[in-house]
XYZ file of C-alpha atoms in Angstrom:
609
model
C 0.041 -0.026 -0.423
C 2.799 2.591 0.938
C 4.903 1.709 -1.815
C 1.831 2.214 -4.063
C 1.217 5.332 -2.744
C 5.020 6.300 -2.949
C 4.940 5.369 -6.780
C 1.775 7.353 -7.443
C 3.451 11.009 -6.835
C 6.030 9.832 -9.352
C 3.596 9.134 -11.648
C 1.709 12.150 -11.211
C 4.990 14.177 -11.657
C 5.710 12.562 -14.849
C 2.108 13.086 -16.109
C 2.507 16.915 -14.586
C 5.756 17.550 -16.717
C 4.245 16.401 -19.725
C 1.100 18.214 -19.284
C 3.241 21.323 -18.034
C 5.183 21.394 -21.724
C 1.734 22.129 -23.653
C -0.054 24.221 -21.198
C 2.261 26.311 -19.433
C 2.972 27.441 -15.882
C -0.171 26.848 -13.518
C -1.591 29.698 -11.993
C -3.686 30.654 -9.139
C -6.652 30.349 -11.018
C -6.197 27.081 -12.586
C -5.018 25.560 -8.893
C -8.598 26.660 -7.645
C -9.978 24.180 -10.126
C -7.762 21.143 -9.144
C -8.170 21.307 -5.418
C -11.301 21.757 -4.297
C -11.824 23.397 -0.442
C -12.916 21.180 2.169
C -16.274 23.132 2.667
C -17.422 22.284 -0.444
C -16.962 18.123 -0.046
C -20.392 16.069 1.183
C -20.831 14.250 4.630
C -18.757 10.501 4.310
C -20.867 8.043 5.346
C -19.909 5.655 8.519
C -19.963 2.434 6.244
C -17.521 4.113 3.838
C -14.946 4.595 6.562
C -15.497 1.147 7.923
C -14.681 -0.238 4.581
C -11.615 1.740 4.205
C -10.481 0.931 7.311
C -10.880 -2.748 6.684
C -8.916 -2.017 3.302
C -6.288 -0.689 5.607
C -6.039 -4.019 7.722
C -8.153 -2.708 10.718
C -9.907 -5.356 12.900
C -14.013 -4.681 12.592
C -14.513 -5.897 16.326
C -11.566 -3.669 17.680
C -12.720 -0.519 19.746
C -13.354 2.496 18.506
C -10.013 3.906 20.126
C -7.896 1.703 17.951
C -10.015 2.328 15.136
C -9.171 6.154 15.438
C -5.943 5.702 16.469
C -5.111 3.780 13.345
C -7.316 6.256 11.215
C -5.282 9.096 13.171
C -1.481 7.359 11.787
C -3.277 7.179 8.074
C -4.411 10.513 8.475
C -0.742 12.108 9.190
C 0.968 9.798 6.592
C -1.429 11.409 4.320
C -0.537 14.882 5.001
C 3.341 14.234 5.215
C 3.239 13.125 1.696
C 0.449 15.664 0.866
C 3.445 18.211 2.135
C 5.942 16.512 0.092
C 3.621 16.639 -2.993
C 3.412 20.475 -2.227
C 7.120 21.270 -1.760
C 7.794 19.226 -5.214
C 4.809 21.269 -6.483
C 6.202 24.786 -4.992
C 9.945 23.380 -6.659
C 8.545 22.901 -9.854
C 6.743 26.303 -9.889
C 9.863 28.169 -9.262
C 11.465 25.978 -12.312
C 8.812 27.233 -14.397
C 9.574 30.773 -13.140
C 13.153 30.537 -13.439
C 12.575 29.446 -16.947
C 9.820 32.403 -17.622
C 12.622 34.734 -16.466
C 15.416 33.260 -18.735
C 12.949 33.731 -21.530
C 12.003 37.225 -20.738
C 15.573 38.141 -20.260
C 16.595 36.633 -24.050
C 13.526 38.626 -25.461
C 15.023 41.784 -24.051
C 18.462 41.296 -25.121
C 16.911 40.404 -28.499
C 15.045 43.597 -28.375
C 18.243 45.615 -27.583
C 20.173 43.912 -30.065
C 17.539 44.725 -32.661
C 18.036 48.472 -31.594
C 21.493 48.864 -31.660
C 21.356 47.123 -35.492
C 18.762 49.662 -36.025
C 20.791 52.285 -34.783
C 23.628 51.268 -36.820
C 21.417 50.900 -39.873
C 20.354 54.325 -39.309
C 24.262 55.928 -38.960
C 25.418 53.669 -41.837
C 22.451 55.327 -43.889
C 23.328 58.680 -43.103
C 27.141 58.212 -44.244
C 25.881 56.925 -47.044
C 23.662 59.928 -48.267
C 26.574 62.200 -46.843
C 28.860 60.579 -49.164
C 26.500 60.711 -51.915
C 26.071 64.478 -51.255
C 29.893 64.824 -51.013
C 30.487 62.928 -54.436
C 27.736 65.103 -55.974
C 29.295 68.194 -54.691
C 32.793 67.237 -55.958
C 30.998 66.628 -59.292
C 29.620 69.896 -59.253
C 32.654 71.671 -58.716
C 34.274 69.544 -60.983
C 31.802 70.524 -63.816
C 31.702 74.341 -62.613
C 35.635 74.465 -62.998
C 35.308 72.641 -66.722
C 32.441 75.178 -67.665
C 34.809 78.063 -66.322
C 37.892 77.021 -68.683
C 35.425 76.954 -71.601
C 35.039 72.828 -71.393
C 31.624 72.346 -71.273
C 31.532 69.652 -74.320
C 33.204 67.091 -71.181
C 31.610 68.879 -68.416
C 28.785 66.120 -68.127
C 30.813 62.818 -69.515
C 32.483 60.570 -66.985
C 35.963 60.605 -65.290
C 37.801 58.607 -67.493
C 36.691 60.859 -70.632
C 37.477 63.860 -68.752
C 41.157 62.582 -68.232
C 41.571 61.234 -71.500
C 40.883 65.052 -72.836
C 43.157 66.506 -70.632
C 45.969 64.134 -71.521
C 44.998 65.279 -75.151
C 45.310 68.819 -74.502
C 48.170 68.447 -72.298
C 50.147 67.011 -75.422
C 48.920 69.514 -77.753
C 50.094 72.110 -75.357
C 53.814 70.407 -75.248
C 53.728 70.437 -78.921
C 52.868 74.476 -79.080
C 55.545 75.092 -76.828
C 58.265 73.336 -78.484
C 56.809 75.066 -81.954
C 57.427 78.308 -79.949
C 60.739 77.405 -78.668
C 61.738 76.739 -82.399
C 60.518 80.351 -83.399
C 62.248 82.111 -80.641
C 65.153 80.612 -81.811
C 65.124 82.449 -85.291
C 66.246 86.221 -85.968
C 63.232 87.731 -86.926
C 61.663 86.808 -84.204
C 65.031 87.922 -82.068
C 63.874 91.656 -83.425
C 60.290 91.772 -82.291
C 61.113 90.935 -79.020
C 63.616 93.713 -78.734
C 60.838 95.957 -79.702
C 58.289 94.483 -77.195
C 61.279 95.039 -74.666
C 61.716 98.978 -75.108
C 57.636 98.791 -74.664
C 58.340 96.932 -71.457
C 60.693 99.547 -70.697
C 58.170 102.523 -71.018
C 55.822 100.457 -69.213
C 58.048 99.746 -66.279
C 58.912 103.365 -66.008
C 55.092 104.273 -65.867
C 54.364 101.750 -63.556
C 57.703 102.467 -60.847
C 56.500 105.843 -61.187
C 52.835 105.206 -60.123
C 54.483 102.700 -57.288
C 56.951 105.831 -56.096
C 53.644 108.010 -55.813
C 51.516 105.186 -53.923
C 54.691 104.659 -51.241
C 54.849 108.234 -50.933
C 51.104 108.541 -50.029
C 51.083 105.734 -47.719
C 54.264 107.430 -45.931
C 51.922 110.672 -45.633
C 49.273 108.826 -44.672
C 51.368 106.965 -41.734
C 52.704 110.271 -40.320
C 48.772 111.518 -40.077
C 47.746 108.634 -38.509
C 50.850 109.194 -35.999
C 50.287 112.858 -35.406
C 46.588 112.141 -34.353
C 47.658 109.512 -32.402
C 49.820 111.767 -30.136
C 47.283 114.872 -30.269
C 45.049 112.246 -28.746
C 47.027 110.723 -26.278
C 48.202 114.759 -25.518
C 44.327 115.629 -24.854
C 43.684 112.776 -22.703
C 46.663 113.787 -20.467
C 45.701 117.648 -20.160
C 42.232 116.293 -19.162
C 44.008 113.961 -16.484
C 45.812 117.018 -15.177
C 42.868 119.125 -14.886
C 41.109 116.189 -13.312
C 44.040 115.836 -10.960
C 43.876 119.454 -10.083
C 40.049 119.281 -9.326
C 40.715 116.388 -7.164
C 43.766 118.256 -5.530
C 41.636 121.226 -4.521
C 38.391 118.900 -3.325
C 41.239 117.144 -1.013
C 42.409 120.510 0.421
C 38.972 121.826 0.832
C 37.740 118.317 2.730
C 41.045 118.987 4.664
C 40.063 122.166 5.811
C 36.535 121.488 6.760
C 37.396 118.366 8.641
C 39.927 120.434 10.938
C 37.280 123.006 11.534
C 34.834 120.088 12.604
C 37.441 118.619 14.615
C 38.026 122.040 16.694
C 34.205 122.186 16.501
C 33.931 119.037 18.296
C 36.489 119.854 20.643
C 35.052 123.364 21.672
C 31.355 121.710 22.265
C 33.503 118.896 24.225
C 35.057 121.229 26.603
C 31.950 123.283 27.018
C 29.970 120.393 28.058
C 32.614 119.390 30.284
C 32.670 122.821 31.937
C 28.933 122.596 32.307
C 28.620 119.194 33.773
C 31.489 120.258 36.277
C 29.683 123.348 37.275
C 26.625 121.329 37.574
C 28.832 118.537 40.103
C 29.987 122.061 42.030
C 26.405 123.356 42.371
C 24.840 119.990 43.412
C 27.352 119.147 45.994
C 27.506 123.065 47.454
C 23.544 122.245 47.478
C 23.648 119.035 49.458
C 26.552 120.016 51.606
C 24.170 122.991 53.035
C 21.482 120.390 53.559
C 23.396 117.850 55.251
C 20.904 116.091 57.787
C 20.990 113.002 59.955
C 23.297 109.603 58.625
C 19.847 108.171 56.846
C 19.938 111.056 54.493
C 23.978 111.013 54.035
C 23.437 107.257 52.354
C 21.025 108.607 49.583
C 22.725 111.701 49.044
C 26.031 109.328 48.560
C 24.134 106.991 46.171
C 23.271 110.216 43.852
C 26.425 111.068 43.887
C 27.535 107.449 42.367
C 24.782 107.974 39.715
C 25.807 111.365 38.982
C 29.834 110.039 38.667
C 28.437 106.736 36.327
C 26.732 109.051 33.882
C 30.060 111.539 33.847
C 31.925 108.246 33.106
C 29.585 107.483 30.314
C 29.640 110.975 28.757
C 33.461 110.907 29.064
C 33.673 107.220 26.993
C 31.359 108.950 24.676
C 33.382 111.842 24.125
C 36.563 109.271 23.610
C 34.941 107.216 21.228
C 34.620 111.145 19.079
C 37.869 111.658 19.964
C 38.861 107.924 18.033
C 36.477 108.635 14.880
C 38.359 112.112 14.480
C 41.741 110.270 14.582
C 40.515 107.648 12.374
C 39.081 110.162 9.768
C 42.887 112.070 10.289
C 44.553 109.001 9.184
C 42.188 108.363 6.148
C 43.352 111.964 4.744
C 46.636 110.928 5.449
C 46.248 107.648 3.419
C 44.071 109.629 0.824
C 47.296 112.242 0.726
C 49.837 109.346 0.307
C 47.745 108.023 -2.838
C 47.589 111.450 -4.330
C 51.236 111.669 -4.050
C 51.462 108.021 -5.678
C 48.981 109.350 -8.393
C 50.862 112.557 -9.055
C 54.109 110.228 -9.373
C 52.810 107.935 -11.836
C 51.536 111.013 -14.034
C 54.669 112.162 -14.010
C 56.385 108.870 -15.253
C 53.381 108.678 -17.804
C 54.362 111.916 -19.008
C 58.409 110.755 -19.304
C 56.872 107.568 -21.343
C 55.091 109.406 -23.966
C 57.533 111.956 -24.358
C 60.273 109.396 -24.931
C 57.859 107.608 -27.283
C 57.137 110.803 -29.158
C 61.233 111.186 -29.076
C 61.660 107.578 -30.815
C 59.023 108.020 -33.569
C 60.472 111.484 -34.644
C 64.306 110.162 -34.306
C 63.385 106.935 -36.782
C 60.761 105.033 -38.080
C 60.945 101.662 -39.521
C 58.641 102.799 -42.319
C 60.226 103.084 -45.643
C 61.362 106.740 -46.104
C 60.960 108.754 -49.210
C 64.763 108.560 -49.875
C 64.562 105.189 -49.263
C 61.927 104.702 -52.411
C 64.179 106.629 -54.432
C 67.069 104.630 -53.356
C 64.732 101.536 -54.709
C 63.658 103.255 -57.917
C 67.483 103.978 -58.715
C 68.253 100.548 -57.944
C 65.356 99.500 -60.198
C 66.678 101.381 -63.100
C 69.718 100.455 -62.891
C 69.267 96.768 -62.901
C 66.794 97.519 -66.163
C 69.635 98.942 -67.820
C 72.110 96.271 -66.682
C 69.762 93.725 -67.872
C 70.759 94.696 -71.680
C 74.562 93.503 -70.607
C 73.536 90.054 -69.706
C 71.189 87.554 -68.092
C 73.643 86.773 -65.432
C 73.939 90.341 -63.938
C 70.076 90.706 -64.313
C 69.558 87.741 -62.166
C 72.069 89.000 -59.576
C 70.578 92.662 -59.361
C 66.927 90.624 -59.485
C 67.999 88.504 -56.401
C 69.323 91.878 -54.534
C 66.011 93.763 -55.631
C 63.893 90.695 -54.118
C 66.318 90.694 -50.789
C 65.550 94.496 -50.235
C 61.864 94.075 -50.438
C 61.972 91.481 -48.076
C 63.714 93.358 -45.687
C 61.351 96.142 -45.955
C 58.553 93.878 -45.938
C 60.273 92.517 -42.687
C 60.678 95.928 -41.140
C 57.497 96.952 -41.869
C 56.080 93.833 -39.699
C 58.449 94.583 -37.293
C 57.034 98.396 -36.783
C 53.393 97.205 -36.943
C 54.170 94.800 -34.259
C 56.106 97.742 -32.222
C 53.203 99.856 -32.543
C 50.687 97.367 -31.511
C 52.631 96.710 -28.314
C 53.169 100.299 -27.614
C 49.687 101.244 -28.250
C 48.384 98.242 -25.677
C 50.886 99.000 -23.214
C 49.818 102.754 -23.208
C 46.151 101.840 -23.257
C 47.191 99.231 -19.797
C 48.661 102.290 -18.389
C 45.557 104.558 -19.013
C 43.178 102.069 -17.918
C 45.180 101.666 -14.949
C 45.271 105.424 -14.129
C 41.434 105.893 -15.074
C 40.725 102.979 -12.407
C 43.066 105.019 -9.882
C 41.441 108.578 -10.789
C 37.881 107.271 -9.973
C 38.719 105.493 -7.294
C 40.295 109.124 -5.807
C 37.095 110.546 -7.124
C 34.687 108.323 -5.315
C 37.079 108.701 -1.991
C 36.757 112.277 -2.680
C 32.818 112.147 -3.040
C 32.909 110.096 -0.119
C 35.135 112.262 2.307
C 32.416 115.267 1.012
C 29.563 113.308 2.010
C 31.459 112.279 5.353
C 32.243 116.236 5.814
C 28.485 116.991 5.019
C 27.225 114.434 7.465
C 29.757 115.599 10.149
C 28.579 119.133 9.501
C 24.697 118.280 9.875
C 25.326 116.522 13.034
C 27.450 119.149 14.304
C 24.917 121.436 13.680
C 22.441 119.273 15.385
C 24.936 118.826 18.387
C 24.886 122.612 18.524
C 21.443 123.010 18.877
C 20.994 120.092 21.309
C 23.850 121.655 23.384
C 22.550 125.252 23.307
C 19.156 123.723 24.376
C 21.014 121.662 27.047
C 22.517 124.770 28.211
C 19.442 126.667 28.895
C 17.905 124.082 30.484
C 20.979 123.684 32.771
C 20.921 127.212 33.222
C 17.424 127.468 34.400
C 17.919 124.620 36.178
C 21.009 125.861 38.316
C 18.764 129.077 38.622
C 16.180 127.215 40.368
C 18.749 125.461 42.451
C 20.298 128.571 43.193
C 16.591 130.273 44.265
C 15.957 126.977 46.578
C 19.179 127.503 48.444
C 18.453 130.734 49.135
C 14.968 129.818 50.452
C 16.134 127.025 52.330
C 19.176 129.162 53.822
C 16.264 132.020 54.796
C 14.070 129.105 56.007
C 16.705 128.001 58.042
C 17.664 131.195 59.484
C 13.773 131.418 60.430
C 14.013 128.102 62.039
C 17.037 129.187 64.031
C 15.243 132.363 64.958
C 11.843 130.453 65.992
C 13.775 127.525 67.801
C 14.299 129.425 70.688
C 10.312 130.334 70.828
C 9.283 126.715 70.301
C 9.713 123.561 71.802
C 12.212 121.289 71.184
C 9.737 118.714 70.003
C 7.693 120.631 67.777
C 10.948 122.152 66.259
C 12.076 118.791 65.265
C 9.357 117.501 64.099
C 8.295 120.435 61.746
C 12.145 120.708 60.466
C 12.078 116.932 59.884
C 8.790 117.183 57.934
C 10.398 120.177 55.531
C 13.706 118.382 55.309
C 11.659 115.357 54.051
C 9.755 117.497 51.624
C 12.694 118.905 50.320
C 14.425 115.652 50.049
C 11.571 114.515 48.066
C 11.584 117.624 45.689
C 15.167 116.952 45.150
C 14.747 113.548 44.216
C 11.911 114.111 41.942
C 14.334 116.705 40.192
C 16.736 113.578 40.080
C 14.454 111.393 38.213
C 13.673 113.986 35.943
C 17.087 114.718 35.183
C 17.723 111.283 34.867
C 14.737 110.373 32.686
C 16.163 113.425 30.394
C 19.632 111.581 30.403
C 17.987 108.335 29.177
C 16.145 109.985 26.606
C 19.009 112.086 24.827
C 21.092 108.662 24.855
C 18.369 107.032 23.079
C 18.152 109.834 20.773
C 21.973 109.635 20.037
C 22.084 105.622 19.255
C 18.895 106.358 16.885
C 21.182 109.120 15.454
C 23.843 106.601 15.416
C 22.082 103.733 13.586
C 20.942 105.977 11.361
C 24.276 107.565 10.382
C 25.403 103.636 9.891
C 22.089 103.137 7.517
C 22.986 106.339 5.508
C 27.120 105.166 5.368
C 25.719 101.653 3.606
C 23.066 103.269 1.328
C 26.296 105.645 -0.022
C 28.277 102.388 -0.013
C 25.955 101.104 -2.301
C 25.461 103.920 -4.446
C 29.322 104.470 -4.660
C 29.356 100.922 -5.986
C 26.681 101.453 -8.550
C 28.641 104.709 -9.771
C 31.931 103.018 -9.904
C 30.201 99.946 -11.917
C 28.355 103.155 -14.258
C 31.691 104.888 -14.590
C 33.891 101.524 -15.719
C 31.361 100.988 -17.811
C 31.765 104.343 -19.671
C 35.620 103.875 -19.543
C 35.103 100.323 -20.951
C 33.077 101.731 -23.807
C 35.272 104.645 -24.278
C 38.470 102.258 -24.627
C 36.340 100.038 -26.740
C 36.110 103.158 -29.372
C 39.721 103.938 -28.671
C 40.402 99.962 -29.742
C 38.411 100.526 -32.774
C 39.758 103.385 -34.230
C 43.286 102.209 -33.472
C 42.415 98.448 -35.007
C 40.794 100.710 -38.272
C 44.073 102.559 -38.387
C 46.002 99.009 -38.284
C 43.772 97.870 -40.921
C 44.257 100.265 -43.210
C 48.069 100.449 -42.574
C 48.061 96.412 -43.428
C 45.889 97.072 -46.379
C 48.409 99.708 -47.524
C 51.419 97.362 -46.793
C 49.697 94.309 -48.617
C 49.120 96.820 -51.707
C 52.926 97.741 -51.819
C 53.740 93.692 -51.543
C 51.311 93.215 -54.471
C 53.145 95.745 -56.383
C 56.243 94.775 -55.765
C 55.433 91.032 -56.616
C 53.818 92.599 -59.697
C 57.378 94.418 -60.830
C 59.127 91.158 -59.877
C 57.048 89.252 -62.156
C 57.587 92.105 -65.322
C 61.508 91.672 -64.640
C 61.122 87.657 -64.891
C 58.979 88.240 -67.808
C 61.677 90.909 -69.013
C 64.347 88.020 -68.064
C 62.574 85.556 -69.925
C 62.370 87.876 -73.376
C 66.305 88.355 -73.225
């Protein structure tokens, strides 16, 4: 029985493998149909159970417990077999999934390979079209060249036919050249060549004269360009000198204003110190006149300590003002040093420009009129000596070629030197303009700073005047109080003899308490006023800082705008210089072209001889 049960799964597995090949992987929907859930099964009758137990070898007369134990063992055995079958089924399903994944990977690889092949095909098609277009363009160029040369007959024929035609033409031309050489050897043709040579000499003379005129015109134009450049640089120097003088005047005015502001600040600080000392002296005198018992002396000492702290704070504020003044002085000194350095740079630039002008006047590498005359004379001599022999003509032509090369190299070196000098001058001008802009900005900063200090000084003067008036009124009030207290003390002393001691003490204590309360109120008022003034000063300091930040931002914007204007000016100057250089180069190219024409004419003349 067990062997049959064990053999059954093997056959089932074989059947399952054969069925899997045709049907494919079993999904959850198919497994539902294969395994019926236990709720859907009908109840099994007892007779069928007994028969099954008999078939399994159970005794029908055995008790129910033994039959149940046998059934339980059979059930467990069936469950183990079922678990084995499920594990095998899971393994088979895993195999199926791996197979499906492998198939998918193969399909993806196939798709990737097909896409690569398609891309390669597209690239090859594009290359083929490009080659076709290139070949067509080459054919069109060949056709156009043949049509321009008057060979339209073979323009649209094959390449082999075109080559054959050209070879035939070459042979015919060679034959014609041989015939021409034979004719040249004859005497009649030599006479004709002599006549043609005389005509060529006349033509050479006219051409040489025209070349000399063109060289003179080019030399004059070069001199004019140099003069215009010198004039522009002189004008710029004059402008820079004028701006430097303006900056110096503004700096002197700023230093004078700073000195005046420093003197005014010192005077105001001295006045404030004197007023504070006088106030402290008056208060000490008033409190010395109103000395009472030991309990009141403590309040007086506290009041004095508070006054001392306030005085210390005021002194610290004055020290801060002194430090700011010292910083401004240091800034003025630094500006003076920068101004001196700027003056030195301007002088150096003047000297360099003078040296450059002297070097331009002393010797220019451009061909002068004398040099042009020498070249003309040498060319005439070479034309005269050509009649003597071809060997001497070759030597003279070599010398003329070397002179032309020397002149061309000299003109190139002159252009290079001019460009280098112009670039150096432009760099120095840009540096000087940048420094001048910085000095202008610093001068504007100083002017604005002086204006701010003047406004602050005006406000401080008004405040000090108001404080002085308030202090004077308070001092007068204190003097009045002191006189009234002295009179009251005298009256109290007079009435002391008349009144009893207890009544006098009580009335005097009450009056002294009232006086102390009034003095404390005045002290509180003065403290409040001092706090308000300190807050006002703090607000002014914060407003000053904000104004400084705004001024810095405006300065930066103005600097950027000025730099942009300077850059535009320099670009315009550079464009003008480039145009001048281009004109010079064009003229030099014309000269070289004319010299080459002369050389070609001489070579033709030599060949004719």
